[in-house]
CSV table of C-alpha atoms and ligand atoms in Angstrom, one decimal:
chain,number,residue,atom,x,y,z
E,1,MET,CA,137.7,-76.5,265.6
E,2,THR,CA,137.8,-73.8,268.6
E,3,SER,CA,135.8,-71.0,268.8
E,4,SER,CA,138.6,-68.4,267.6
E,5,GLY,CA,139.1,-71.4,265.2
E,6,THR,CA,136.5,-70.6,263.5
E,7,ALA,CA,136.1,-66.8,263.6
E,8,GLU,CA,139.5,-67.2,261.6
E,9,ALA,CA,138.1,-69.6,259.6
E,10,ALA,CA,135.5,-67.8,259.2
E,11,LYS,CA,137.3,-64.0,258.4
E,12,GLU,CA,139.5,-66.2,255.9
E,13,GLU,CA,136.6,-67.4,253.6
E,14,ILE,CA,134.7,-63.5,253.9
E,15,GLU,CA,138.1,-61.9,252.9
E,16,LEU,CA,138.5,-64.5,250.2
E,17,ALA,CA,135.6,-64.0,248.8
E,18,LEU,CA,135.9,-60.5,248.6
E,19,SER,CA,139.1,-60.6,246.8
E,20,ALA,CA,136.8,-62.5,244.1
E,21,PHE,CA,134.1,-59.5,244.0
E,22,HIS,CA,136.8,-57.0,244.0
E,23,SER,CA,138.1,-59.1,240.5
E,24,THR,CA,134.7,-59.9,239.1
E,25,PHE,CA,133.4,-56.7,239.7
E,26,VAL,CA,136.8,-55.2,237.6
E,27,GLU,CA,136.0,-57.4,235.1
E,28,ALA,CA,132.2,-57.5,234.8
E,29,PHE,CA,132.1,-53.1,235.1
E,30,ALA,CA,134.9,-53.1,231.8
E,31,ALA,CA,132.3,-55.8,229.8
E,32,ALA,CA,129.1,-54.7,230.0
E,33,PRO,CA,128.5,-53.8,226.3
E,34,THR,CA,125.9,-52.0,227.7
E,35,GLU,CA,124.1,-49.4,229.8
E,36,GLN,CA,121.4,-51.3,230.6
E,37,VAL,CA,124.3,-54.3,231.4
E,38,LEU,CA,126.4,-52.5,233.0
E,39,ARG,CA,123.5,-51.6,235.6
E,40,ASP,CA,122.5,-55.2,235.7
E,41,GLU,CA,125.5,-56.3,236.9
E,42,LYS,CA,125.9,-53.1,239.1
E,43,ALA,CA,122.3,-55.2,241.4
E,44,LYS,CA,123.7,-58.0,240.7
E,45,LEU,CA,126.5,-56.9,242.9
E,46,LEU,CA,125.6,-53.9,245.1
E,47,GLY,CA,121.4,-55.5,244.7
E,48,LYS,CA,119.4,-56.7,248.7
E,49,ASN,CA,119.8,-60.4,246.4
E,50,GLY,CA,123.4,-59.7,244.8
E,51,SER,CA,126.2,-61.1,245.9
E,52,LEU,CA,128.0,-58.5,248.4
E,53,THR,CA,125.2,-58.8,250.7
E,54,ALA,CA,125.8,-62.5,250.7
E,55,ILE,CA,128.5,-62.1,251.9
E,56,LEU,CA,127.1,-60.2,255.3
E,57,LYS,CA,125.2,-62.2,255.6
E,58,ARG,CA,127.9,-64.3,256.8
E,59,MET,CA,129.5,-62.1,259.1
E,60,GLY,CA,127.8,-63.1,262.1
E,61,ALA,CA,130.6,-65.6,262.5
E,62,LEU,CA,132.9,-63.3,262.4
E,63,SER,CA,134.6,-62.0,266.3
E,64,ALA,CA,134.6,-58.4,267.1
E,65,ASP,CA,137.5,-57.0,266.1
E,66,ALA,CA,137.0,-58.9,262.5
E,67,ARG,CA,133.5,-57.8,261.6
E,68,LYS,CA,135.1,-54.0,262.0
E,69,SER,CA,138.2,-54.6,260.0
E,70,VAL,CA,135.6,-56.6,257.4
E,71,GLY,CA,133.0,-53.8,257.4
E,72,GLU,CA,135.5,-51.1,256.9
E,73,ARG,CA,136.6,-52.8,254.3
E,74,VAL,CA,132.8,-53.8,253.1
E,75,ASN,CA,132.2,-49.8,253.0
E,76,ALA,CA,135.6,-49.5,251.0
E,77,LEU,CA,134.5,-51.9,248.3
E,78,LYS,CA,130.9,-50.3,248.5
E,79,THR,CA,132.0,-47.0,247.4
E,80,GLU,CA,134.6,-48.3,244.8
E,81,VAL,CA,132.0,-50.3,242.5
E,82,GLU,CA,129.6,-47.7,243.0
E,83,ALA,CA,133.2,-44.5,241.6
E,84,ALA,CA,133.6,-47.4,238.4
E,85,PHE,CA,130.5,-47.7,237.6
E,86,ASP,CA,130.1,-43.9,237.4
E,87,ALA,CA,133.3,-44.2,235.5
E,88,ARG,CA,132.2,-46.6,233.3
E,89,LEU,CA,129.9,-45.2,232.0
E,90,ARG,CA,130.8,-42.0,231.4
E,91,GLU,CA,133.5,-43.5,229.5
E,92,MET,CA,130.1,-45.3,227.9
E,93,VAL,CA,128.5,-42.3,227.2
E,94,ALA,CA,131.0,-41.2,225.6
E,95,GLU,CA,132.0,-43.3,223.9
E,96,LYS,CA,128.4,-42.9,222.3
E,97,ARG,CA,128.7,-39.2,220.9
E,98,LYS,CA,132.7,-40.1,219.1
E,99,ALA,CA,130.5,-43.8,217.7
E,100,GLU,CA,128.3,-40.4,216.8
E,101,LEU,CA,129.9,-37.9,215.6
E,102,GLU,CA,132.3,-40.0,213.2
E,103,ALA,CA,129.8,-42.0,212.0
E,104,ARG,CA,128.8,-41.5,208.7
E,105,PRO,CA,126.3,-38.4,208.5
E,106,PHE,CA,122.5,-38.7,207.5
E,107,ASP,CA,122.1,-37.3,204.1
E,108,LEU,CA,120.0,-35.6,203.8
E,109,THR,CA,119.1,-34.4,200.4
E,110,LEU,CA,118.3,-38.7,199.8
E,111,PRO,CA,114.8,-38.6,198.9
E,112,GLY,CA,112.3,-39.7,201.0
E,113,ARG,CA,109.3,-41.7,200.1
E,114,ASN,CA,106.5,-40.9,199.7
E,115,PRO,CA,103.3,-42.8,200.9
E,116,ILE,CA,100.2,-41.6,198.8
E,117,GLY,CA,101.6,-39.9,195.8
E,118,ASP,CA,102.1,-36.2,194.8
E,119,GLY,CA,99.7,-32.8,196.5
E,120,HIS,CA,98.8,-31.3,194.6
E,121,ILE,CA,95.9,-28.0,194.7
E,122,HIS,CA,93.2,-28.1,195.3
E,123,PRO,CA,90.1,-27.4,192.6
E,124,ILE,CA,88.5,-24.0,194.7
E,125,SER,CA,92.0,-23.0,195.3
E,126,GLN,CA,93.5,-23.4,191.8
E,127,VAL,CA,90.2,-21.5,190.7
E,128,ARG,CA,91.1,-18.8,193.3
E,129,ALA,CA,93.8,-18.1,192.0
E,130,ASP,CA,93.0,-17.8,188.8
E,131,VAL,CA,90.3,-15.3,189.7
E,132,ILE,CA,92.5,-13.3,191.7
E,133,GLU,CA,95.4,-13.7,189.3
E,134,ILE,CA,93.5,-12.4,186.4
E,135,PHE,CA,92.2,-9.4,189.1
E,136,ARG,CA,95.6,-8.4,190.1
E,137,GLY,CA,95.9,-8.2,186.3
E,138,LEU,CA,93.6,-5.9,186.0
E,139,GLY,CA,95.4,-3.6,188.9
E,140,PHE,CA,92.5,-4.8,192.1
E,141,ALA,CA,94.6,-5.1,195.2
E,142,VAL,CA,93.6,-8.5,198.0
E,143,PHE,CA,92.2,-7.2,201.1
E,144,ASP,CA,91.8,-9.5,203.6
E,145,GLY,CA,88.9,-9.8,206.4
E,146,PRO,CA,88.0,-11.5,209.5
E,147,ASP,CA,85.5,-14.9,208.4
E,148,VAL,CA,84.1,-13.7,212.2
E,149,GLU,CA,82.4,-9.9,211.8
E,150,HIS,CA,80.4,-7.4,214.1
E,151,GLU,CA,76.8,-7.8,212.5
E,152,ALA,CA,77.3,-3.7,211.7
E,153,ASN,CA,79.6,-5.0,208.9
E,154,ASN,CA,78.4,-8.1,207.1
E,155,PHE,CA,74.6,-6.6,207.8
E,156,THR,CA,73.5,-3.4,209.2
E,157,LYS,CA,76.6,-0.9,207.3
E,158,LEU,CA,75.4,-2.8,204.1
E,159,GLY,CA,72.0,-1.5,204.5
E,160,PHE,CA,70.4,-4.3,205.1
E,161,PRO,CA,67.5,-4.2,206.7
E,162,PRO,CA,66.5,-5.6,211.1
E,163,ASP,CA,64.1,-7.3,208.6
E,164,HIS,CA,65.8,-9.1,206.0
E,165,PRO,CA,65.8,-13.2,206.0
E,166,ALA,CA,68.9,-12.9,205.3
E,167,THR,CA,69.4,-11.7,209.3
E,168,ASP,CA,67.4,-14.4,210.0
E,169,MET,CA,68.7,-16.7,212.6
E,170,GLN,CA,68.0,-19.9,210.7
E,171,ASP,CA,70.3,-18.3,208.0
E,172,SER,CA,73.5,-17.1,209.5
E,173,PHE,CA,75.2,-18.4,211.8
E,174,TRP,CA,75.2,-16.7,214.6
E,175,THR,CA,77.9,-15.4,218.0
E,176,LYS,CA,76.1,-14.7,221.5
E,177,SER,CA,78.2,-11.3,221.3
E,178,ARG,CA,76.0,-10.1,217.9
E,179,HIS,CA,78.9,-11.0,215.6
E,180,VAL,CA,77.9,-13.4,213.0
E,181,LEU,CA,80.4,-15.7,210.7
E,182,ARG,CA,80.1,-14.0,207.8
E,183,THR,CA,77.4,-14.3,204.6
E,184,HIS,CA,79.5,-12.7,202.1
E,185,THR,CA,82.7,-11.3,201.3
E,186,SER,CA,80.2,-7.6,200.8
E,187,ASN,CA,81.5,-7.2,205.0
E,188,ILE,CA,85.3,-6.3,203.2
E,189,GLN,CA,83.8,-3.0,201.4
E,190,VAL,CA,82.9,-1.9,204.7
E,191,ARG,CA,86.4,-3.2,206.9
E,192,ALA,CA,88.0,-0.9,202.7
E,193,MET,CA,86.0,2.0,202.9
E,194,THR,CA,86.6,2.5,206.7
E,195,THR,CA,90.4,2.1,206.6
E,196,VAL,CA,90.8,3.6,202.9
E,197,LYS,CA,90.1,7.1,201.3
E,198,PRO,CA,88.7,7.3,197.2
E,199,PRO,CA,90.2,6.1,194.5
E,200,MET,CA,90.9,2.1,196.1
E,201,ALA,CA,90.1,-1.1,193.8
E,202,PHE,CA,90.5,-3.9,195.8
E,203,ILE,CA,89.1,-7.7,196.1
E,204,ALA,CA,88.4,-10.0,199.0
E,205,PRO,CA,88.6,-13.8,198.2
E,206,GLY,CA,87.3,-16.1,201.5
E,207,THR,CA,85.9,-18.4,203.3
E,208,VAL,CA,81.5,-17.3,203.6
E,209,TYR,CA,79.2,-18.8,206.1
E,210,ARG,CA,75.3,-19.8,205.9
E,211,ARG,CA,72.6,-22.1,207.0
E,212,ASP,CA,72.1,-24.5,204.4
E,213,ASP,CA,72.5,-27.6,202.8
E,214,ASP,CA,72.3,-29.9,199.6
E,215,ALA,CA,74.4,-30.4,197.0
E,216,THR,CA,75.2,-27.6,195.1
E,217,HIS,CA,75.2,-25.3,198.9
E,218,SER,CA,77.5,-25.7,201.8
E,219,PRO,CA,77.2,-24.5,204.8
E,220,MET,CA,80.6,-23.0,204.4
E,221,PHE,CA,82.1,-22.0,200.8
E,222,HIS,CA,84.3,-19.3,199.3
E,223,GLN,CA,83.2,-16.5,197.0
E,224,LEU,CA,85.4,-13.2,196.1
E,225,GLU,CA,84.8,-9.6,196.2
E,226,ALA,CA,86.3,-6.9,193.8
E,227,PHE,CA,85.2,-3.2,194.5
E,228,LEU,CA,86.8,-0.3,192.9
E,229,ILE,CA,85.3,3.3,194.3
E,230,ASP,CA,86.7,6.4,192.0
E,231,GLU,CA,85.5,10.2,190.6
E,232,ASN,CA,83.0,9.0,187.7
E,233,VAL,CA,82.3,5.5,188.2
E,234,SER,CA,80.4,4.4,185.9
E,235,LEU,CA,78.5,1.2,185.3
E,236,ALA,CA,80.3,1.0,181.9
E,237,HIS,CA,83.4,0.7,184.0
E,238,LEU,CA,81.3,-2.2,185.6
E,239,ARG,CA,81.0,-4.1,182.0
E,240,GLY,CA,84.0,-3.3,181.3
E,241,ILE,CA,85.5,-4.9,183.7
E,242,LEU,CA,82.9,-7.8,183.8
E,243,SER,CA,84.5,-8.6,179.3
E,244,GLU,CA,87.3,-9.0,180.7
E,245,PHE,CA,87.2,-10.7,183.9
E,246,ALA,CA,84.7,-13.4,181.1
E,247,GLU,CA,87.3,-13.4,178.7
E,248,ARG,CA,90.5,-14.0,180.7
E,249,MET,CA,88.5,-17.1,182.6
E,250,TYR,CA,86.9,-18.2,179.9
E,251,GLY,CA,89.1,-17.4,176.8
E,252,PRO,CA,88.1,-14.6,174.3
E,253,GLY,CA,84.9,-14.0,172.5
E,254,THR,CA,83.2,-15.0,175.5
E,255,PRO,CA,79.9,-12.9,176.5
E,256,ILE,CA,78.5,-11.8,178.8
E,257,ARG,CA,74.7,-10.4,180.2
E,258,LEU,CA,73.4,-8.5,183.2
E,259,ARG,CA,70.1,-9.1,184.2
E,260,PRO,CA,68.7,-6.5,186.8
E,261,SER,CA,68.8,-7.8,190.7
E,262,TYR,CA,68.9,-6.8,193.9
E,263,PHE,CA,70.7,-7.0,196.7
E,264,PRO,CA,70.3,-4.0,199.7
E,265,PHE,CA,74.3,-2.7,199.0
E,266,VAL,CA,73.9,-1.0,195.0
E,267,GLU,CA,71.9,0.6,192.7
E,268,PRO,CA,71.0,-0.9,190.4
E,269,GLY,CA,72.0,-4.2,191.0
E,270,ALA,CA,72.6,-6.6,188.3
E,271,GLU,CA,73.0,-10.1,188.0
E,272,VAL,CA,75.5,-11.1,185.6
E,273,ASP,CA,75.5,-14.4,182.8
E,274,VAL,CA,78.2,-15.7,180.5
E,275,GLY,CA,77.9,-17.5,177.6
E,276,CYS,CA,77.8,-21.8,178.8
E,277,VAL,CA,81.7,-23.1,177.7
E,278,PHE,CA,80.2,-26.6,177.8
E,279,CYS,CA,77.7,-26.1,174.4
E,280,LYS,CA,78.9,-23.4,172.7
E,281,GLN,CA,79.8,-24.3,169.0
E,282,PRO,CA,82.4,-22.9,166.9
E,283,ASP,CA,81.2,-20.2,165.5
E,284,GLY,CA,80.5,-19.2,169.0
E,285,LYS,CA,77.0,-19.9,169.0
E,286,ARG,CA,75.8,-21.4,172.1
E,287,LYS,CA,73.1,-24.8,171.5
E,288,GLY,CA,71.9,-25.6,174.5
E,289,CYS,CA,72.9,-28.0,177.3
E,290,SER,CA,72.3,-29.3,180.9
E,291,VAL,CA,75.0,-27.4,182.8
E,292,CYS,CA,73.1,-24.3,181.1
E,293,LYS,CA,69.0,-25.6,181.1
E,294,HIS,CA,69.3,-25.3,177.3
E,295,THR,CA,69.8,-21.1,177.7
E,296,GLY,CA,73.3,-20.6,176.5
E,297,TRP,CA,74.7,-18.5,179.9
E,298,ILE,CA,75.9,-19.8,182.9
E,299,GLU,CA,74.8,-17.6,185.7
E,300,ILE,CA,78.0,-16.5,187.9
E,301,LEU,CA,78.6,-13.7,189.6
E,302,GLY,CA,75.9,-10.3,191.5
E,303,CYS,CA,76.6,-6.8,191.4
E,304,GLY,CA,76.2,-3.1,191.3
E,305,MET,CA,76.9,0.8,191.4
E,306,ILE,CA,77.3,0.8,195.1
E,307,HIS,CA,75.1,2.4,197.4
E,308,PRO,CA,75.1,5.6,198.0
E,309,VAL,CA,74.1,5.1,201.9
E,310,VAL,CA,77.3,2.0,201.5
E,311,PHE,CA,79.1,5.3,201.3
E,312,GLU,CA,77.3,6.6,203.5
E,313,HIS,CA,78.1,5.0,206.6
E,314,CYS,CA,81.6,4.1,206.2
E,315,GLY,CA,81.8,7.8,206.2
E,316,ILE,CA,83.2,8.6,202.4
E,317,ASP,CA,81.1,11.5,200.4
E,318,PRO,CA,78.4,9.8,198.0
E,319,GLU,CA,78.2,13.0,195.7
E,320,LYS,CA,82.0,13.0,195.1
E,321,TYR,CA,82.8,9.3,194.8
E,322,THR,CA,80.8,6.2,193.0
E,323,GLY,CA,82.0,2.4,192.6
E,324,PHE,CA,81.2,-1.0,191.4
E,325,ALA,CA,80.9,-3.4,193.8
E,326,LEU,CA,81.4,-7.8,192.0
E,327,GLY,CA,80.8,-11.3,194.2
E,328,MET,CA,81.6,-14.3,192.6
E,329,GLY,CA,81.7,-17.6,194.6
E,330,LEU,CA,84.5,-19.4,193.2
E,331,ASP,CA,83.0,-22.5,194.4
E,332,ARG,CA,80.6,-22.9,192.0
E,333,VAL,CA,83.1,-22.1,189.1
E,334,ALA,CA,85.7,-24.8,190.5
E,335,MET,CA,82.0,-26.8,189.6
E,336,LEU,CA,81.7,-25.6,186.5
E,337,ARG,CA,85.4,-26.0,185.5
E,338,TYR,CA,85.1,-29.5,186.0
E,339,ASP,CA,82.1,-30.7,185.5
E,340,ILE,CA,81.7,-31.6,188.9
E,341,PRO,CA,78.5,-32.8,190.5
E,342,ASN,CA,78.2,-31.9,194.2
E,343,ILE,CA,79.9,-29.3,196.1
E,344,LYS,CA,80.4,-31.8,199.1
E,345,LEU,CA,83.2,-33.8,197.0
E,346,LEU,CA,84.8,-30.7,197.6
E,347,PHE,CA,85.2,-30.9,200.8
E,348,ASP,CA,85.8,-34.4,201.9
E,349,ASN,CA,89.0,-34.3,201.1
E,350,ASP,CA,89.0,-37.7,199.7
E,351,PRO,CA,92.4,-37.8,197.8
E,352,ARG,CA,90.4,-40.1,195.3
E,353,PHE,CA,88.3,-37.9,194.0
E,354,LEU,CA,91.3,-34.7,194.8
E,355,ALA,CA,93.7,-37.9,192.3
E,356,GLN,CA,91.3,-36.3,189.3
E,357,PHE,CA,92.6,-32.7,189.2
I,1,DAH,N1,76.5,-10.9,198.3
I,1,DAH,C1,76.3,-11.4,197.9
I,1,DAH,C2,75.9,-12.2,198.2
I,1,DAH,O1,76.3,-13.3,199.1
I,1,DAH,C3,77.2,-11.5,196.2
I,1,DAH,C4,77.5,-10.4,195.9
I,1,DAH,C5,75.8,-9.3,194.4
I,1,DAH,C6,77.8,-8.9,196.0
I,1,DAH,C7,75.9,-8.1,194.5
I,1,DAH,C8,78.7,-7.8,195.4
I,1,DAH,C9,77.5,-6.9,194.1
I,1,DAH,O2,79.1,-6.6,195.4
I,1,DAH,O3,77.5,-5.7,194.1
I,1,DAH,O4,75.1,-13.0,197.1
């Protein structure tokens, strides 16, 4: 065969291959079931090791004229492949969307699967809710405040002398800017008195912090403060509120007693005991038990008449107004109520412990 004959044959062969190529991609694209298969098919056609590249490698055998016309055909084919690919891709997206829209919608009313069992209220949250409920019933409103407090609100304005042990680095968590993680909820007395005019009756439940760590002390624990300020408030009002609280919290007839005590922000100050709920007899007498250390009494809070100095520090006239304040530890109340021996158990979040309540 002459060389022009060879070129002619090569041209025919390439044109045949190109026709075959054309029908291959039309069919392959139409049959591709997924986007990945479609992309794979395209790579097989146009990629470095694809069939078109293989065809192009044979172009050397063509005459210059033939090379030009075959080249044009190849370029047109490439454009056609790209267009067909894009069209099929759009079609797939549309098909998928249509299927989604036509499919049965999710049934949002189906109950979910719960791998850890039902949750419930934490013992401390329960106690806090109960105490809040009682005080709200007695006319007190909740006053909120921050955990990070300026030393003035936590200590100075409450009448703590600068060298009071509670202000010590060893006892409290200090920041570099003379702020402290509040060591009690009594800071809310200051916050309320400096923003609200008397009369006022507030409670302040919250988290408090001290450098304390043993079976009955945690560096973070919970308190609830209550205070009432008006003209002519007396110790008798405080005692009345305390009796009412004890009865609503621990049952009708629960006795209370006040023992003198000292807190810088009250005068006089007292600690309050309630009759032990654990060894109470049907006749109301207490026979003594390990919880009350055989005294028949359990200490539940500190209280007193707000010190005139605190009023002065907060811009309230101590000649005109008097008030009482009290503060209790909610963790202790929860531990007593549920007979929990170690305060840490309340904060470990161990489901085996929590599931018992
Ligand atoms: N802030 C005190 C403490 O953390 C508790 C307390 C005692 C609060 C007497 C009061 C109070 O309001 O009058 O130990």
